[in-house]
mmCIF file of C-alpha atoms in Angstrom:
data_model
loop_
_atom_site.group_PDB
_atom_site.id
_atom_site.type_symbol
_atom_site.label_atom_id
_atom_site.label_comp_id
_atom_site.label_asym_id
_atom_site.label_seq_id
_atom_site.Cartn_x
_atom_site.Cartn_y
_atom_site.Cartn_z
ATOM 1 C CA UNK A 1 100.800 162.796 160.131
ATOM 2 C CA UNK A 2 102.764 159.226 160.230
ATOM 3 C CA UNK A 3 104.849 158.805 157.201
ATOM 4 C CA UNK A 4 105.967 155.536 155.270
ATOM 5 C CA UNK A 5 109.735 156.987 154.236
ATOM 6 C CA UNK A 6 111.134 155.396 151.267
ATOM 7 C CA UNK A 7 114.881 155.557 150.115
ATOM 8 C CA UNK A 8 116.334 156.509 147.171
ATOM 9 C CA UNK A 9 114.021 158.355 145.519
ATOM 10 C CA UNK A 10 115.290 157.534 141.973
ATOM 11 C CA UNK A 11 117.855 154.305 141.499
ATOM 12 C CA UNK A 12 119.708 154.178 137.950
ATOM 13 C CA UNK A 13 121.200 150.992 137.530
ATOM 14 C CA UNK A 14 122.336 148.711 135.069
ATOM 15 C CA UNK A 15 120.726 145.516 133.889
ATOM 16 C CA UNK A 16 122.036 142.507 135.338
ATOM 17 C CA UNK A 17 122.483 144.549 138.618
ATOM 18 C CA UNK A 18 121.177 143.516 142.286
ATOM 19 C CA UNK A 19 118.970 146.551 143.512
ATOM 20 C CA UNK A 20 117.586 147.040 147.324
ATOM 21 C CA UNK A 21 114.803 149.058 147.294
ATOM 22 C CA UNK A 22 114.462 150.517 151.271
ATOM 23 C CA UNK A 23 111.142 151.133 153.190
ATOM 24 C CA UNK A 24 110.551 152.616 156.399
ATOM 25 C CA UNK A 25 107.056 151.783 157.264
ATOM 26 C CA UNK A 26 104.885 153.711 160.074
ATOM 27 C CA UNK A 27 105.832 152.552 163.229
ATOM 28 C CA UNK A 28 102.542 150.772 164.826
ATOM 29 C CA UNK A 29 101.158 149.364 161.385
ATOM 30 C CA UNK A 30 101.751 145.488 161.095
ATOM 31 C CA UNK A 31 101.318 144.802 157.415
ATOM 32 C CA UNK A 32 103.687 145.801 154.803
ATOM 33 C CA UNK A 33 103.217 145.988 150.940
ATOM 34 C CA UNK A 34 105.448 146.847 147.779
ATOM 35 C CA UNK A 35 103.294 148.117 144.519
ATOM 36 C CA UNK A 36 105.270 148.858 141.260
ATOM 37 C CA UNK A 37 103.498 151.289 138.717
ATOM 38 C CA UNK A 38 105.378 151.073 135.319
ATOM 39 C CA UNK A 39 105.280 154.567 133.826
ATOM 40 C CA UNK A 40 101.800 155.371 132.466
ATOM 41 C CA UNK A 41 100.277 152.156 133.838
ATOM 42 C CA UNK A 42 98.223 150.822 136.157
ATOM 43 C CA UNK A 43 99.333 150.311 140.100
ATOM 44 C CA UNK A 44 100.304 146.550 140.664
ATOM 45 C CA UNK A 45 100.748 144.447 143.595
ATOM 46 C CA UNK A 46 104.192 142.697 143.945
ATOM 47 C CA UNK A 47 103.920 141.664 147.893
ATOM 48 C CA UNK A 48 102.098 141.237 151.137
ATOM 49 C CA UNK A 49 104.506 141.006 154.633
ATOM 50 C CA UNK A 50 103.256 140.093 158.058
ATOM 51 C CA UNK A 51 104.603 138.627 161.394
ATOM 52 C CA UNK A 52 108.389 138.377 159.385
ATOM 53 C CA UNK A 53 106.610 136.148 156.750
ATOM 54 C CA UNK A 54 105.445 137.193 153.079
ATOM 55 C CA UNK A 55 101.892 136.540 153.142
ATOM 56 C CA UNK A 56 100.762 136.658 150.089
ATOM 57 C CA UNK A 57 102.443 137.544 146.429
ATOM 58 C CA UNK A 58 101.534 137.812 142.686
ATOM 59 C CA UNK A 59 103.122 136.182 139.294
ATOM 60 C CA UNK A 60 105.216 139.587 139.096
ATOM 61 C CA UNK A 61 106.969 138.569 142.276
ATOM 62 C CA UNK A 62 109.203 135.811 140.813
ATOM 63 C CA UNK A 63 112.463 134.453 142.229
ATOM 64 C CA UNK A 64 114.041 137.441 141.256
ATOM 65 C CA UNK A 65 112.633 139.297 143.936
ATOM 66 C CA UNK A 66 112.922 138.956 147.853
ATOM 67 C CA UNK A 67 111.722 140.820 150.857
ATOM 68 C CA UNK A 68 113.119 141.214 154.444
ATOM 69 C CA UNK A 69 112.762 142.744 157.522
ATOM 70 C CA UNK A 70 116.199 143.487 158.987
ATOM 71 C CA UNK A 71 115.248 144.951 161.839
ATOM 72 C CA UNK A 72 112.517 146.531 163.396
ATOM 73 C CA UNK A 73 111.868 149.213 161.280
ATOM 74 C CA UNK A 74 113.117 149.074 157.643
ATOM 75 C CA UNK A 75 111.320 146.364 155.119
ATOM 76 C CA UNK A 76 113.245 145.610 152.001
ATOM 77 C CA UNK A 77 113.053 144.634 148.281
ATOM 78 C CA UNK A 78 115.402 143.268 146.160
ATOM 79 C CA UNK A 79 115.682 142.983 142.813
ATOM 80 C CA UNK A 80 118.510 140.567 141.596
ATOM 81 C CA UNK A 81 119.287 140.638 137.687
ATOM 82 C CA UNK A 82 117.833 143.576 136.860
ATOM 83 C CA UNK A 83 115.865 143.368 133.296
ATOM 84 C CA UNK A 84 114.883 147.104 131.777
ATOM 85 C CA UNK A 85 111.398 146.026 131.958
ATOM 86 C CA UNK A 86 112.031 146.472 136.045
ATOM 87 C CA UNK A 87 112.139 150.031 135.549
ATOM 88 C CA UNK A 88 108.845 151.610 137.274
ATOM 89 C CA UNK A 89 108.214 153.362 140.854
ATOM 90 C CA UNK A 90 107.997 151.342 142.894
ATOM 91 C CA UNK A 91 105.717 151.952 146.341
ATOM 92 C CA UNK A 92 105.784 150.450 149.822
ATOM 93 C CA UNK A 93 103.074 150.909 151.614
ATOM 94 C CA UNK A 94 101.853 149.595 155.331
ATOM 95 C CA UNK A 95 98.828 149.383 157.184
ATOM 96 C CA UNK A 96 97.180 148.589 160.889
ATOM 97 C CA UNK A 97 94.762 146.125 159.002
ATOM 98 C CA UNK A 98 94.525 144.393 156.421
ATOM 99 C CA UNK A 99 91.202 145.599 155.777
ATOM 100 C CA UNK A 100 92.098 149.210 155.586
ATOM 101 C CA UNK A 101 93.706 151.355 153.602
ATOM 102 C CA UNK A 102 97.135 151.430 153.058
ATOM 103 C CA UNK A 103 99.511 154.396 153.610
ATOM 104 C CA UNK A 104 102.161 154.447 150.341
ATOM 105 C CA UNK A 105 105.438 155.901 149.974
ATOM 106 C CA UNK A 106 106.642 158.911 147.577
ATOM 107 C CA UNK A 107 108.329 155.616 145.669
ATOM 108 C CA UNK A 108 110.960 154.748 144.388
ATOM 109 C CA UNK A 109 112.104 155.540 140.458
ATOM 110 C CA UNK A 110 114.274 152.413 139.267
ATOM 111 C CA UNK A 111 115.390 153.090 135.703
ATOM 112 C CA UNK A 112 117.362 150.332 134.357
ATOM 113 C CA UNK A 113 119.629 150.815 131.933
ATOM 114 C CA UNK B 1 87.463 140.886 131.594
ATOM 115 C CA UNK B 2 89.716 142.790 133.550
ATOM 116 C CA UNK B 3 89.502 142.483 137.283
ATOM 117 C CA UNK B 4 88.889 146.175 138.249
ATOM 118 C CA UNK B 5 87.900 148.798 135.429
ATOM 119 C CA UNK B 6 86.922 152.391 135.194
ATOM 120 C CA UNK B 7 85.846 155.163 132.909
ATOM 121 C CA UNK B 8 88.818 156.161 130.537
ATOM 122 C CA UNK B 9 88.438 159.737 131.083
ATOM 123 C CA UNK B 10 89.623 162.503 130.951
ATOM 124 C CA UNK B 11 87.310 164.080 132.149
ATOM 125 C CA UNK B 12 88.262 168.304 131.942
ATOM 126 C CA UNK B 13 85.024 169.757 133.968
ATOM 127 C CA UNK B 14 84.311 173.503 135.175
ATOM 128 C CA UNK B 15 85.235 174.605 139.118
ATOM 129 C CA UNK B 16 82.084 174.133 140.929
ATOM 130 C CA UNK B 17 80.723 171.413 138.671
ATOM 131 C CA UNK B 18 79.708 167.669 139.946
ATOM 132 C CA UNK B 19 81.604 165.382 138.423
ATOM 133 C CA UNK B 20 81.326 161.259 138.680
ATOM 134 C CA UNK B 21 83.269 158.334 138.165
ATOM 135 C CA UNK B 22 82.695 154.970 138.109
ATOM 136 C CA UNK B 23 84.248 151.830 138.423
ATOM 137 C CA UNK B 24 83.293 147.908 138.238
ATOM 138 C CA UNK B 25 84.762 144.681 139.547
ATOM 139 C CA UNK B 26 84.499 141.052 138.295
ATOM 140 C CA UNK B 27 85.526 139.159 141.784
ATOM 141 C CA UNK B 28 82.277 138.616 142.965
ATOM 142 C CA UNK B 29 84.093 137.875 146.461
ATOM 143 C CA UNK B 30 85.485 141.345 146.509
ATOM 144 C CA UNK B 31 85.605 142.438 150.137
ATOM 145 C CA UNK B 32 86.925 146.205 150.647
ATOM 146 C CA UNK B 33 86.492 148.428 148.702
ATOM 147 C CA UNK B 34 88.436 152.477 148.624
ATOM 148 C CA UNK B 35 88.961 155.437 146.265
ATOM 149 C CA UNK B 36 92.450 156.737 145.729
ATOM 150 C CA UNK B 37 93.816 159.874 144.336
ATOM 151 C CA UNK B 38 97.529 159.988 142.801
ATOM 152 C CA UNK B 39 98.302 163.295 141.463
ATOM 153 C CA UNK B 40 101.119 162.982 138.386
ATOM 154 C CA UNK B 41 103.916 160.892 139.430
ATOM 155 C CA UNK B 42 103.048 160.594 143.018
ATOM 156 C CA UNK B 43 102.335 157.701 145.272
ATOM 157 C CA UNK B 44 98.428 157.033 145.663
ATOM 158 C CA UNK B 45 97.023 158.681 148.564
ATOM 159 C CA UNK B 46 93.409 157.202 150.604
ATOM 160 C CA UNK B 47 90.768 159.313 149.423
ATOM 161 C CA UNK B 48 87.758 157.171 151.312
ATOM 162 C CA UNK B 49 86.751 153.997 151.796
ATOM 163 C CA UNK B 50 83.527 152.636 150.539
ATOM 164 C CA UNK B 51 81.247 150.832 152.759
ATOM 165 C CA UNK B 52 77.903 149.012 151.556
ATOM 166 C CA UNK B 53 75.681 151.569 152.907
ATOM 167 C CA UNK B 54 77.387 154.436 151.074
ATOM 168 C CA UNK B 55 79.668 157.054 152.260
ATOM 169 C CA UNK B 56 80.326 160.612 152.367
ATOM 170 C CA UNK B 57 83.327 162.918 153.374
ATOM 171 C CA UNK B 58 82.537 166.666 152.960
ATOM 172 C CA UNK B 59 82.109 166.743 149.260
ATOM 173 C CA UNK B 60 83.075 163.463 147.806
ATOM 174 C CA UNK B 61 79.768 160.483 148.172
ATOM 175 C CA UNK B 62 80.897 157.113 147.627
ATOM 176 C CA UNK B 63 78.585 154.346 146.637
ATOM 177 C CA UNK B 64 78.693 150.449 146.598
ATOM 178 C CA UNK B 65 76.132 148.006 144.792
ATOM 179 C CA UNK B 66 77.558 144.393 145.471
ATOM 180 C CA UNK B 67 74.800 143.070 143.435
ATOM 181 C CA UNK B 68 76.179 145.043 139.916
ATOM 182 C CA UNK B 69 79.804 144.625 141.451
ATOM 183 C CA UNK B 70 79.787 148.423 140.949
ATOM 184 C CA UNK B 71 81.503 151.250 142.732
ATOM 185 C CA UNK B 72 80.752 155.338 142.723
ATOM 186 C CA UNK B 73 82.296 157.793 143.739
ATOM 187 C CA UNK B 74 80.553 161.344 143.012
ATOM 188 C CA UNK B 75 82.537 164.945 143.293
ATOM 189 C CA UNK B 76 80.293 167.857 144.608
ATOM 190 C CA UNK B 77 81.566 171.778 143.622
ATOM 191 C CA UNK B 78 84.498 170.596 142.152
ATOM 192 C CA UNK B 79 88.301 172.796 143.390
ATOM 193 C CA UNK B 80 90.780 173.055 141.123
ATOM 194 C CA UNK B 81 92.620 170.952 143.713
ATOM 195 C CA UNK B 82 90.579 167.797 142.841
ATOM 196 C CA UNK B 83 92.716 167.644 139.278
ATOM 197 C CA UNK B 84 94.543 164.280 139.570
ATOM 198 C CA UNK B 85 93.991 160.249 138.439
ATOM 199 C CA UNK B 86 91.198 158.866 140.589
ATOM 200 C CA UNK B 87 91.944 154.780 141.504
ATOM 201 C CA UNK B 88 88.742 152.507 142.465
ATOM 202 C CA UNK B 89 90.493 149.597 144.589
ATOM 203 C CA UNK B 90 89.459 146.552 144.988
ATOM 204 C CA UNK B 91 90.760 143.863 147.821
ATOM 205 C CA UNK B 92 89.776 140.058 146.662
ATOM 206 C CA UNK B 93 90.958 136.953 147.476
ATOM 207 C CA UNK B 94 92.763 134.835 143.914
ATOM 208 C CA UNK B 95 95.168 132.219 143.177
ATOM 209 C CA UNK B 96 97.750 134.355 144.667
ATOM 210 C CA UNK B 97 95.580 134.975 148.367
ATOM 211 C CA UNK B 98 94.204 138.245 148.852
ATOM 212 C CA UNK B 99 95.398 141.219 147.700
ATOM 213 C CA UNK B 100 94.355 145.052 146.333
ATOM 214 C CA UNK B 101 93.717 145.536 142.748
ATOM 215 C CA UNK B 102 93.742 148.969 141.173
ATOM 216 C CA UNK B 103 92.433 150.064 138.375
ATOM 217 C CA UNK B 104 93.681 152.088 135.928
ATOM 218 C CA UNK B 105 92.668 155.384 137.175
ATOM 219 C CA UNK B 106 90.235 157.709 135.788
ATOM 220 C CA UNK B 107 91.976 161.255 135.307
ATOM 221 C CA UNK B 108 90.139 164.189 136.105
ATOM 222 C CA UNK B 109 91.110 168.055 135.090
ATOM 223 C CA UNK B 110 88.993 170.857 137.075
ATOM 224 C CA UNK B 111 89.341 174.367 134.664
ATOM 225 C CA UNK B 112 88.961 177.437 135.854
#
């Protein structure tokens, strides 16, 4: 079964650091999402990425985040700054349509410190 | 009132028994609408989609009433298996364009 691959699977850094958080989303899906879940809270929606554009992003996603696309396959998020409230998983997930559901990553652990 | 909420749980039921959850939304312009599992610090994984004229996938039933902007899903001879946080997602259209919202979960323990 496809697989949306993220890497690392736990990122300690410290605060005031730039992070890049690295997806690999399945290969025919055309939308492309990143989700953080703070530890023992609720799932929340950061960002929405189609045809090399964001397309739609919440109040989390400030200027202190980006996405990209670098190439063809891997989809991006950075964190610049780093507070210790960052520290969550963070997901990427992708899908065919926007409609459907969305295929996540394991995640990624950021602990700030 | 919050966007997308759900029963607090736990719930801690018996294998075999029927177990279900249930979930409302405020965004009367909802448009999809899908069940999740995430099992204890894993990523959420699809259970089902929920269409308008209800669903079912072996033995999970999904249901959908836009009118009460309520969502079911019901568990049928419950496995051990089925222990994890249950998500009712929501995709609506805000300030911020359209997007899914979780809610918080609903965490369910099948005993043996």
């Amino acid at each position: 079964e496809p697989e949306v691959t993220q890497t690392p699977s736990h990122q300690v850094t410290q605060m005031g650091q730039e992070v890049i958080l690295r997806c690999v989303p399945i290969s025919n899906h055309l939308y492309f999402y990143w989700y953080r879940q703070i530890l023992g809270q609720k799932v929340e929606f950061l960002v929405s990425f189609y045809n090399n554009e964001i397309s739609e992003k919440s109040e989390i996603f400030d200027d202190q985040f980006s996405v990209e696309r670098p190439d063809g396959s891997n989809f991006t998020l950075k964190i610049r700054s780093t507070k210790l409230e960052d520290s969550a998983m963070y997901f990427c997930a992708s899908s065919a349509d926007r409609d459907r559901g969305y295929t996540f990553g394991s995640g990624t652990r950021l602990t700030v410190v | 009132r919050k966007e997308v909420e759900q029963d607090p749980g736990p719930f801690n039921v018996p294998e075999g028994a029927t177990v279900a959850f249930n979930c409302t939304y405020s965004n009367s312009a909802s448009q999809s609408f899908f069940w999740y599992r995430q099992d204890c610090r894993k990523e959420p994984k699809l259970l089902m989609s929920v269409y308008s004229s209800g669903n079912e996938d072996g033995r999970f039933t999904a249901q959908l009433n836009r009118a009460s902007q309520y969502i079911s899903l019901l568990i049928r001879d419950s496995k051990l298996s089925d222990s994890a946080t249950y998500l009712c997602v929501v995709r609506h259209r805000d300030n911020y364009g359209q997007n899914f919202v979780f809610g918080p979960g609903t965490r369910l323990s099948v005993l043996p």
